[in-house]
């Protein structure tokens, strides 16, 4: 099945929706994914900010 996207429609919306449906699972599994996302975000923020802070001192 091929879908034609209009100019104002994000083609990633549909794939994001499909992935959300596939990744249900138990509350524990959802919690682990949530924690992994948060951990990854914190890690990226630290890597971004650390060089700035170390060059100030």
mmCIF file of C-alpha atoms in Angstrom:
data_model
loop_
_atom_site.group_PDB
_atom_site.id
_atom_site.type_symbol
_atom_site.label_atom_id
_atom_site.label_comp_id
_atom_site.label_asym_id
_atom_site.label_seq_id
_atom_site.Cartn_x
_atom_site.Cartn_y
_atom_site.Cartn_z
ATOM 1 C CA UNK A 1 0.000 0.000 0.000
ATOM 2 C CA UNK A 2 1.492 3.297 -1.085
ATOM 3 C CA UNK A 3 0.446 6.551 0.519
ATOM 4 C CA UNK A 4 0.976 9.913 -1.116
ATOM 5 C CA UNK A 5 1.801 12.645 1.392
ATOM 6 C CA UNK A 6 0.626 16.203 0.987
ATOM 7 C CA UNK A 7 3.146 19.009 1.407
ATOM 8 C CA UNK A 8 2.054 19.876 4.943
ATOM 9 C CA UNK A 9 1.941 16.293 6.180
ATOM 10 C CA UNK A 10 4.966 14.770 7.877
ATOM 11 C CA UNK A 11 5.658 11.280 6.476
ATOM 12 C CA UNK A 12 7.220 10.346 9.819
ATOM 13 C CA UNK A 13 3.905 10.765 11.639
ATOM 14 C CA UNK A 14 2.543 7.511 10.274
ATOM 15 C CA UNK A 15 5.676 5.505 11.035
ATOM 16 C CA UNK A 16 5.830 7.019 14.528
ATOM 17 C CA UNK A 17 2.205 5.981 15.080
ATOM 18 C CA UNK A 18 2.936 2.447 13.873
ATOM 19 C CA UNK A 19 5.952 2.156 16.163
ATOM 20 C CA UNK A 20 3.926 3.306 19.159
ATOM 21 C CA UNK A 21 1.387 0.585 18.452
ATOM 22 C CA UNK A 22 4.083 -2.069 18.180
ATOM 23 C CA UNK A 23 5.858 -1.004 21.354
ATOM 24 C CA UNK A 24 3.257 -1.593 24.004
ATOM 25 C CA UNK A 25 4.213 -4.325 26.373
ATOM 26 C CA UNK A 26 4.172 -4.346 30.115
ATOM 27 C CA UNK A 27 4.469 -1.315 32.325
ATOM 28 C CA UNK A 28 7.972 -2.478 33.237
ATOM 29 C CA UNK A 29 9.012 -2.582 29.575
ATOM 30 C CA UNK A 30 7.570 0.894 28.967
ATOM 31 C CA UNK A 31 9.341 2.156 32.081
ATOM 32 C CA UNK A 32 12.669 0.798 30.924
ATOM 33 C CA UNK A 33 12.310 2.487 27.535
ATOM 34 C CA UNK A 34 11.278 5.738 29.203
ATOM 35 C CA UNK A 35 14.284 5.599 31.525
ATOM 36 C CA UNK A 36 16.600 4.798 28.625
ATOM 37 C CA UNK A 37 15.311 7.827 26.694
ATOM 38 C CA UNK A 38 15.772 10.115 29.704
ATOM 39 C CA UNK A 39 19.242 8.735 30.384
ATOM 40 C CA UNK A 40 20.229 9.263 26.772
ATOM 41 C CA UNK A 41 18.930 12.847 26.855
ATOM 42 C CA UNK A 42 20.885 13.628 30.029
ATOM 43 C CA UNK A 43 24.027 12.094 28.576
ATOM 44 C CA UNK A 44 23.725 14.196 25.427
ATOM 45 C CA UNK A 45 23.136 17.353 27.465
ATOM 46 C CA UNK A 46 26.216 16.705 29.602
ATOM 47 C CA UNK A 47 28.360 16.099 26.518
ATOM 48 C CA UNK A 48 27.095 19.362 25.059
ATOM 49 C CA UNK A 49 27.538 21.507 28.175
ATOM 50 C CA UNK A 50 30.749 20.058 29.638
ATOM 51 C CA UNK A 51 33.171 21.530 27.043
ATOM 52 C CA UNK A 52 31.578 24.968 27.480
ATOM 53 C CA UNK A 53 31.920 24.872 31.258
ATOM 54 C CA UNK A 54 35.466 23.529 31.227
ATOM 55 C CA UNK A 55 36.644 26.266 28.865
ATOM 56 C CA UNK A 56 35.257 29.001 31.168
ATOM 57 C CA UNK A 57 37.342 27.978 34.156
#
